[in-house]
Amino acid sequence: MKKRTLALAMAAIMGLTTACSGGGQTQQSAEASAKEAGKADSETTDKTSREAVTIKIANYALLEAGYDEFWGNVKTGFEEKYPNVTIEWVTAPYGEILNQVINMAGGGDKVDCIFSEMIWIPALVDAGLAAPMEEILDEDFLNDYYPNILEAHSVDGQVYGAPLYVSPFVLFYNKDLMEQAGLDPNAPPKTYDELLEMAPKLAELKTADGNQVYPFGQPTASVIVIGSSLQAFAQNFGGTVFDSDGTFNADNQGFKESMEMLQKLDELGYNPQNCKPKDLRNLFALGQLAMYYDNTWGFNGAKSINPEVANFAATALPLSGGQGKGDTTLQSHCFVAVNNGAEKAEAVKNFIQYVVTPEILNDYIANIAPAYPAKSAMESMEAVTGSEFLKGGQDAVGKAVPVYQFPTLSDFNLELCALGQAVTVGKEPVEDAIENFKSAVQPLLP
């Protein structure tokens, strides 16, 4: 399950087939036989394609502002193209959808596809729900993904996720607040030392309503994806929780330095405590947060609160600290398929291959959820190449280290969140908090 470095895109492999007629027939009778056989195959295919199929697709995004219209249009467009297929949405809030899907399956009610976070894949595999993508998708479609992206969506060498797009954790910053603080709006910090130099000027600012402005935001609340964000934070310092061979290791200097910086930012009042990504997006949208870490699609959440975000938001590379080089981790929104039989698997394949195309995703990436392409067929989309917002953080893709995937990753990430809270809200000494973390995760290690 270990992930490796970035690689070049893999070319799609196209198979060629040839056919020849057998002896013993005249050319005319052979053509007639072929015609009748073709007619029979066509009738069988047409009959199959007309059979009514309903597929259940779990999708938390339908409950989030700014995404519902897109997914409604996807349903309409797909059902027009495949009139025998009906999509039935299964919804729950972001923090509940994974458990709902697993609990439904335990009661004998399996969904057919999940709009998933990449880090949910191990739990879905462990629950026996995720089908290998080679069983679902066409070979040429699957092979058009960048090899490193497929590897990042694999468990034990088997691909279980089909990403729509990807994003590392990048630095969002408010150009207007930078300028108000007398800082260059086109020169965000590159290191944590530079952040600490700029922070006092930013902390002096107030909004028009007199509210405090926080210089920086790193989420620490108990949400699974925040564990991956904290792993990214540690990577900024060259720290990690797993060695290259997959061995758990929280004793490295970079990991300790990242927790010390998190505590220092809290003690100085620069980082709002115990926040979820949506909390930081809200503060950022309202002009109360100068910079914070997020995936690029977090732009939609902020813009839905305040449309003016489009005028002041920019991205930059993650900061570097200690001996680190500002590395980060990669995340995606992906589809995970559940194989509930040939008819539904065919419908799910068509659905995934309908959505993950430039025609469907260009406007989505341009106007709703900015992100970077996962497939070579999408790398020239205008939404990507023409985006000033994406440009600032684009080199972070090459600095992204995939999160180590294992069945209890979700619980492990929650323990990382508990560590982040211990050194901030709990004011625990960093070394003591790390020791407690090491003890807490022992039962969860692969």
Coordinates of C-alpha atoms in Angstrom, one line a residue:
M1 CA 0.0 0.0 0.0
K2 CA 3.0 2.3 0.0
K3 CA 2.9 5.2 -2.3
R4 CA 5.9 6.5 -4.3
T5 CA 6.9 9.6 -6.3
L6 CA 5.4 11.4 -9.2
A7 CA 5.6 9.8 -12.6
L8 CA 4.8 10.6 -16.2
A9 CA 1.4 10.0 -17.7
M10 CA 0.7 6.5 -19.1
A11 CA -0.4 6.4 -22.7
A12 CA -3.7 4.6 -23.4
I13 CA -3.3 1.1 -24.9
M14 CA -5.7 0.5 -27.8
G15 CA -6.3 -3.1 -29.0
L16 CA -6.8 -4.0 -32.6
T17 CA -8.9 -6.9 -33.6
T18 CA -9.2 -8.6 -37.0
A19 CA -11.8 -11.1 -38.3
C20 CA -11.9 -13.5 -41.2
S21 CA -14.5 -15.8 -42.6
G22 CA -14.1 -19.6 -42.4
G23 CA -14.2 -22.0 -45.4
G24 CA -17.0 -24.1 -46.6
Q25 CA -19.3 -21.1 -47.4
T26 CA -19.8 -19.0 -50.4
Q27 CA -18.9 -15.3 -50.0
Q28 CA -22.6 -14.4 -50.3
S29 CA -23.7 -16.9 -47.7
A30 CA -20.9 -15.8 -45.4
E31 CA -22.0 -12.2 -45.7
A32 CA -25.6 -13.2 -45.0
S33 CA -24.7 -15.2 -41.9
A34 CA -22.6 -12.3 -40.6
K35 CA -25.5 -9.9 -41.2
E36 CA -27.9 -12.2 -39.3
A37 CA -25.4 -12.6 -36.5
G38 CA -24.8 -8.9 -36.3
K39 CA -28.6 -8.3 -36.3
A40 CA -29.0 -10.8 -33.4
D41 CA -26.1 -9.2 -31.4
S42 CA -27.6 -5.7 -32.0
E43 CA -31.0 -6.8 -30.9
T44 CA -29.5 -8.4 -27.7
T45 CA -27.5 -5.2 -27.0
D46 CA -30.4 -2.9 -27.6
K47 CA -32.6 -5.1 -25.4
T48 CA -30.0 -4.9 -22.6
S49 CA -29.5 -1.2 -23.0
R50 CA -33.3 -0.7 -22.7
E51 CA -33.6 -2.6 -19.4
A52 CA -34.5 -0.2 -16.6
V53 CA -31.7 0.2 -14.0
T54 CA -31.7 2.3 -10.8
I55 CA -28.3 3.1 -9.3
K56 CA -27.8 4.5 -5.8
I57 CA -25.1 7.1 -5.6
A58 CA -24.0 8.4 -2.2
N59 CA -23.1 12.0 -2.5
Y60 CA -22.7 14.4 0.5
A61 CA -22.0 17.4 -1.9
L62 CA -25.7 17.7 -2.7
L63 CA -26.2 19.1 0.8
E64 CA -23.5 21.8 0.4
A65 CA -24.1 25.2 -1.1
G66 CA -22.7 25.7 -4.6
Y67 CA -22.5 22.0 -5.5
D68 CA -26.2 21.0 -5.7
E69 CA -27.0 22.6 -9.0
F70 CA -24.0 20.9 -10.7
W71 CA -25.0 17.5 -9.5
G72 CA -28.6 18.1 -10.4
N73 CA -27.5 18.9 -14.0
V74 CA -25.3 15.8 -14.0
K75 CA -28.3 13.6 -13.1
T76 CA -30.4 15.2 -15.8
G77 CA -27.7 15.0 -18.5
F78 CA -26.7 11.4 -17.7
E79 CA -30.3 10.2 -17.6
E80 CA -31.0 11.9 -21.0
K81 CA -27.9 10.1 -22.5
Y82 CA -28.8 6.8 -20.8
P83 CA -32.6 6.9 -20.6
N84 CA -32.8 3.3 -19.1
V85 CA -30.8 4.4 -16.0
T86 CA -32.2 6.3 -13.1
I87 CA -29.9 7.9 -10.5
E88 CA -31.1 7.8 -6.9
W89 CA -29.1 10.0 -4.6
V90 CA -28.2 8.9 -1.1
T91 CA -27.2 11.9 1.0
A92 CA -25.9 12.7 4.4
P93 CA -23.6 15.5 5.7
Y94 CA -19.9 15.3 4.9
G95 CA -18.9 14.0 8.3
E96 CA -21.6 11.2 8.3
I97 CA -21.8 9.9 4.8
L98 CA -19.0 7.3 5.1
N99 CA -20.5 5.7 8.2
Q100 CA -24.0 5.8 6.6
V101 CA -22.8 3.9 3.5
I102 CA -21.1 1.3 5.6
N103 CA -24.1 0.9 8.0
M104 CA -26.5 0.7 5.1
A105 CA -24.4 -2.2 3.7
G106 CA -24.5 -3.9 7.0
G107 CA -28.2 -3.9 6.8
G108 CA -28.2 -5.4 3.3
D109 CA -28.7 -2.1 1.4
K110 CA -25.6 -1.4 -0.6
V111 CA -25.2 1.8 -2.7
D112 CA -23.7 1.4 -6.2
C113 CA -21.3 4.2 -6.2
I114 CA -19.8 6.7 -3.7
F115 CA -18.6 10.3 -4.3
S116 CA -15.7 9.9 -1.9
E117 CA -12.6 11.4 -0.4
M118 CA -9.4 9.6 -1.3
I119 CA -8.7 8.8 2.3
W120 CA -12.0 7.0 2.7
I121 CA -10.9 4.3 0.3
P122 CA -9.2 2.0 2.9
A123 CA -12.3 2.0 5.0
L124 CA -14.5 1.1 2.1
V125 CA -12.1 -1.6 1.0
D126 CA -12.0 -3.0 4.5
A127 CA -15.8 -3.0 4.6
G128 CA -15.9 -5.1 1.4
L129 CA -17.6 -2.4 -0.6
A130 CA -15.0 -1.0 -3.0
A131 CA -14.7 -2.9 -6.3
P132 CA -11.4 -2.9 -8.2
M133 CA -11.6 -0.2 -10.9
E134 CA -10.3 -2.6 -13.5
E135 CA -13.6 -4.6 -13.0
I136 CA -15.6 -1.5 -13.6
L137 CA -14.0 1.0 -16.0
D138 CA -12.9 0.6 -19.7
E139 CA -9.2 -0.1 -20.0
D140 CA -8.4 3.0 -22.1
F141 CA -10.3 5.2 -19.7
L142 CA -8.5 3.9 -16.7
N143 CA -5.1 4.0 -18.4
D144 CA -5.5 7.7 -19.2
Y145 CA -5.0 8.5 -15.5
Y146 CA -1.5 9.6 -14.5
P147 CA 0.2 6.5 -13.0
N148 CA 1.1 8.2 -9.7
I149 CA -2.6 9.2 -9.3
L150 CA -3.7 5.6 -9.8
E151 CA -1.1 4.5 -7.3
A152 CA -2.4 7.0 -4.7
H153 CA -5.9 5.5 -5.1
S154 CA -4.7 1.9 -4.6
V155 CA -4.6 -0.5 -1.8
D156 CA -2.2 -3.4 -2.0
G157 CA -1.5 -2.5 -5.6
Q158 CA -5.2 -2.6 -6.7
V159 CA -6.9 0.6 -7.9
Y160 CA -10.1 1.3 -6.0
G161 CA -10.8 5.0 -6.8
A162 CA -11.5 7.0 -9.9
P163 CA -10.6 10.6 -9.1
L164 CA -12.4 13.5 -10.7
Y165 CA -9.4 15.8 -9.9
V166 CA -6.7 16.2 -7.3
S167 CA -5.3 18.9 -5.0
P168 CA -2.4 19.2 -2.6
F169 CA -2.9 21.3 0.5
V170 CA -1.9 24.8 -0.6
L171 CA -1.7 28.2 1.1
F172 CA -4.7 30.4 0.5
Y173 CA -4.0 34.1 1.2
N174 CA -6.0 37.4 1.1
K175 CA -4.2 39.9 -1.1
D176 CA -6.3 42.8 0.3
L177 CA -5.3 42.1 3.9
M178 CA -1.7 41.7 2.9
E179 CA -1.8 45.2 1.3
Q180 CA -3.7 46.7 4.3
A181 CA -0.9 45.4 6.5
G182 CA 1.7 47.1 4.3
L183 CA 2.9 43.8 2.8
D184 CA 3.4 43.0 -0.8
P185 CA 0.1 41.3 -2.0
N186 CA 2.1 39.4 -4.6
A187 CA 4.8 38.1 -2.3
P188 CA 3.3 35.7 0.3
P189 CA 5.6 34.1 2.8
K190 CA 7.7 31.1 1.7
T191 CA 8.8 29.9 5.1
Y192 CA 7.4 29.8 8.6
D193 CA 10.1 32.2 9.7
E194 CA 8.7 34.7 7.1
L195 CA 5.2 34.0 8.3
L196 CA 6.2 34.9 11.9
E197 CA 7.8 38.2 10.6
M198 CA 4.6 39.2 8.8
A199 CA 2.1 37.9 11.4
P200 CA 2.3 40.9 13.8
K201 CA 1.3 43.4 11.1
L202 CA -1.6 41.2 10.1
A203 CA -2.7 40.6 13.7
E204 CA -3.1 44.4 14.1
L205 CA -5.8 44.6 11.5
K206 CA -9.5 44.7 12.2
T207 CA -12.5 44.1 9.9
A208 CA -14.9 46.9 9.2
D209 CA -17.1 45.4 12.0
G210 CA -14.1 45.5 14.4
N211 CA -13.5 41.8 14.4
Q212 CA -10.0 40.3 14.9
V213 CA -8.0 39.3 11.9
Y214 CA -6.0 36.0 12.4
P215 CA -2.7 35.8 10.4
F216 CA -2.8 32.1 9.8
G217 CA -5.1 29.0 9.9
Q218 CA -4.3 25.3 10.3
P219 CA -7.3 23.1 11.1
T220 CA -7.1 20.8 14.1
A221 CA -10.8 19.8 14.8
S222 CA -11.7 16.1 14.9
V223 CA -12.5 15.4 11.2
I224 CA -10.8 12.6 9.3
V225 CA -9.4 14.8 6.5
I226 CA -7.8 17.1 9.0
G227 CA -5.5 14.2 10.0
S228 CA -4.2 14.3 6.4
S229 CA -3.9 18.0 6.7
L230 CA -1.8 17.6 9.8
Q231 CA 0.3 15.1 8.0
A232 CA 0.8 17.7 5.3
F233 CA 1.7 20.3 8.0
A234 CA 4.4 17.9 9.3
Q235 CA 5.7 17.3 5.7
N236 CA 6.3 21.0 5.5
F237 CA 9.0 20.5 8.1
G238 CA 10.3 17.2 6.5
G239 CA 8.4 15.3 9.2
T240 CA 6.3 12.2 8.7
V241 CA 4.5 9.5 10.8
F242 CA 5.5 6.6 8.5
D243 CA 8.9 5.8 7.2
S244 CA 9.4 5.0 3.5
D245 CA 8.9 1.3 4.2
G246 CA 5.6 1.9 6.0
T247 CA 6.9 1.6 9.5
F248 CA 5.3 3.9 12.0
N249 CA 7.7 6.6 13.2
A250 CA 6.6 9.7 15.2
D251 CA 10.1 10.3 16.7
N252 CA 11.6 12.3 13.8
Q253 CA 12.7 15.9 14.2
G254 CA 10.5 17.3 11.5
F255 CA 7.3 15.9 13.1
K256 CA 8.3 17.3 16.5
E257 CA 9.1 20.7 14.9
S258 CA 5.7 20.9 13.2
M259 CA 3.9 20.3 16.5
E260 CA 6.1 23.0 18.2
M261 CA 5.2 25.5 15.4
L262 CA 1.5 24.6 15.8
Q263 CA 1.7 25.3 19.5
K264 CA 3.7 28.5 19.0
L265 CA 1.1 29.9 16.5
D266 CA -1.6 29.1 19.0
E267 CA 0.2 30.7 21.9
L268 CA 0.7 33.9 19.9
G269 CA -3.0 34.0 19.0
Y270 CA -2.3 33.7 15.3
N271 CA -4.2 30.5 14.6
P272 CA -7.9 30.2 15.6
Q273 CA -8.3 27.2 17.8
N274 CA -10.0 23.8 17.0
C275 CA -11.3 24.8 13.6
K276 CA -12.7 22.7 10.8
P277 CA -11.9 23.6 7.2
K278 CA -15.4 25.1 6.8
D279 CA -14.7 27.3 9.8
L280 CA -11.5 28.6 8.3
R281 CA -13.2 29.2 4.9
N282 CA -15.9 31.2 6.7
L283 CA -13.3 33.4 8.4
F284 CA -11.3 33.8 5.2
A285 CA -14.5 34.8 3.3
L286 CA -15.3 37.4 5.9
G287 CA -11.9 39.0 5.9
Q288 CA -10.9 37.7 9.3
L289 CA -8.2 35.3 8.2
A290 CA -5.2 36.4 6.2
M291 CA -4.0 32.9 5.1
Y292 CA -4.7 29.3 5.7
Y293 CA -4.2 25.8 4.4
D294 CA -6.9 24.2 2.2
N295 CA -7.4 22.0 -0.9
T296 CA -8.1 24.2 -3.9
W297 CA -11.8 23.2 -4.0
G298 CA -12.2 25.0 -0.7
F299 CA -12.4 28.1 -2.8
N300 CA -16.1 27.3 -3.5
G301 CA -17.0 27.1 0.1
A302 CA -15.5 30.5 0.8
K303 CA -16.9 32.1 -2.4
S304 CA -20.4 30.8 -1.5
I305 CA -20.2 32.8 1.7
N306 CA -18.8 35.9 0.0
P307 CA -18.6 36.3 -3.8
E308 CA -15.9 38.9 -3.3
V309 CA -13.5 36.1 -2.5
A310 CA -12.9 35.7 -6.2
N311 CA -11.3 39.2 -6.2
F312 CA -8.9 38.8 -3.3
A313 CA -8.1 35.1 -2.9
A314 CA -4.8 33.7 -4.2
T315 CA -2.8 30.5 -3.7
A316 CA 0.8 29.9 -2.9
L317 CA 3.1 27.0 -2.2
P318 CA 3.1 25.4 1.3
L319 CA 5.5 27.0 3.7
S320 CA 8.8 25.3 4.6
G321 CA 10.0 24.9 8.1
G322 CA 13.1 23.5 9.8
Q323 CA 15.0 21.3 7.5
G324 CA 11.9 20.7 5.4
K325 CA 11.3 21.8 1.8
G326 CA 7.6 22.6 2.1
D327 CA 6.3 19.2 1.0
T328 CA 2.6 18.5 1.4
T329 CA 0.1 15.7 0.9
L330 CA -2.3 15.0 -2.0
Q331 CA -6.1 14.7 -1.8
S332 CA -8.9 14.0 -4.3
H333 CA -12.5 13.7 -4.8
C334 CA -13.1 10.3 -6.4
F335 CA -15.7 7.8 -7.3
V336 CA -15.6 4.4 -5.5
A337 CA -17.7 1.7 -7.2
V338 CA -19.6 -1.1 -5.5
N339 CA -20.1 -4.2 -7.7
N340 CA -23.8 -5.1 -7.3
G341 CA -24.0 -7.2 -10.5
A342 CA -23.3 -6.8 -14.2
E343 CA -26.2 -4.4 -15.0
K344 CA -25.5 -2.0 -12.2
A345 CA -21.8 -2.2 -12.8
E346 CA -22.3 -1.2 -16.4
A347 CA -24.5 1.7 -15.4
V348 CA -21.9 2.9 -12.8
K349 CA -19.1 2.6 -15.4
N350 CA -21.1 4.8 -17.8
F351 CA -21.8 7.3 -15.0
I352 CA -18.2 7.6 -14.0
Q353 CA -17.0 7.9 -17.6
Y354 CA -19.7 10.5 -18.3
V355 CA -18.7 12.7 -15.4
V356 CA -14.9 12.5 -15.5
T357 CA -14.5 14.2 -18.9
P358 CA -13.4 17.8 -19.9
E359 CA -17.0 18.4 -21.2
I360 CA -18.6 17.9 -17.8
L361 CA -15.8 19.1 -15.5
N362 CA -14.4 22.2 -17.2
D363 CA -17.2 24.5 -16.0
Y364 CA -17.2 22.8 -12.6
I365 CA -13.4 23.4 -12.1
A366 CA -13.7 26.9 -13.6
N367 CA -16.6 28.1 -11.6
I368 CA -17.2 25.8 -8.6
A369 CA -14.2 23.7 -7.4
P370 CA -10.8 24.7 -8.8
A371 CA -8.5 21.7 -8.9
Y372 CA -5.7 20.1 -10.9
P373 CA -6.3 17.3 -13.5
A374 CA -5.9 13.6 -12.7
K375 CA -6.0 12.5 -16.3
S376 CA -4.0 13.4 -19.4
A377 CA -7.2 14.0 -21.3
M378 CA -8.0 16.9 -18.9
E379 CA -4.6 18.6 -18.6
S380 CA -5.3 21.2 -21.4
M381 CA -8.7 22.3 -20.0
E382 CA -9.1 26.0 -20.1
A383 CA -10.4 25.8 -16.5
V384 CA -6.9 24.7 -15.5
T385 CA -4.5 26.4 -17.9
G386 CA -6.4 29.8 -17.6
S387 CA -6.8 29.9 -13.9
E388 CA -4.8 32.6 -12.0
F389 CA -6.1 31.2 -8.7
L390 CA -4.6 27.7 -9.4
K391 CA -1.4 29.1 -10.8
G392 CA 0.1 30.1 -7.5
G393 CA 0.0 26.6 -6.0
Q394 CA 0.4 24.5 -9.1
D395 CA 4.0 23.4 -8.3
A396 CA 2.7 21.9 -5.0
V397 CA 1.4 19.0 -7.0
G398 CA 5.0 17.9 -7.6
K399 CA 5.8 18.3 -3.9
A400 CA 2.8 16.2 -2.7
V401 CA 3.5 13.0 -0.8
P402 CA 0.5 10.6 -1.0
V403 CA -0.9 9.6 2.4
Y404 CA -0.1 6.0 3.5
Q405 CA -3.3 4.0 3.0
F406 CA -4.3 1.3 5.5
P407 CA -7.7 0.1 6.9
T408 CA -7.7 2.1 10.1
L409 CA -6.4 5.3 8.5
S410 CA -9.6 7.2 9.5
D411 CA -9.2 6.4 13.2
F412 CA -5.5 7.1 13.0
N413 CA -6.2 10.6 11.5
L414 CA -8.6 11.3 14.3
E415 CA -5.8 10.6 16.8
L416 CA -3.6 13.0 14.9
C417 CA -6.4 15.6 15.3
A418 CA -6.4 14.8 19.1
L419 CA -2.6 15.5 19.1
G420 CA -3.2 18.8 17.4
Q421 CA -5.8 19.8 20.0
A422 CA -3.5 18.6 22.8
V423 CA -0.7 21.0 21.9
T424 CA -3.1 23.9 21.3
V425 CA -6.3 23.8 23.3
G426 CA -4.8 21.5 25.9
K427 CA -1.5 23.3 26.2
E428 CA 0.4 20.0 26.7
P429 CA 4.2 19.9 26.3
V430 CA 4.9 18.8 22.7
E431 CA 7.0 15.8 23.8
D432 CA 4.4 14.5 26.2
A433 CA 1.6 15.0 23.7
I434 CA 3.6 13.0 21.1
E435 CA 4.2 10.2 23.5
N436 CA 0.5 10.0 24.3
F437 CA -0.3 10.0 20.6
K438 CA 2.1 7.1 20.0
S439 CA 0.4 5.1 22.7
A440 CA -3.1 5.9 21.4
V441 CA -2.4 4.8 17.8
Q442 CA -0.6 1.5 18.6
P443 CA -3.9 -0.6 18.2
L444 CA -4.5 1.1 14.9
L445 CA -1.2 0.5 13.1
P446 CA -1.1 -1.8 10.1

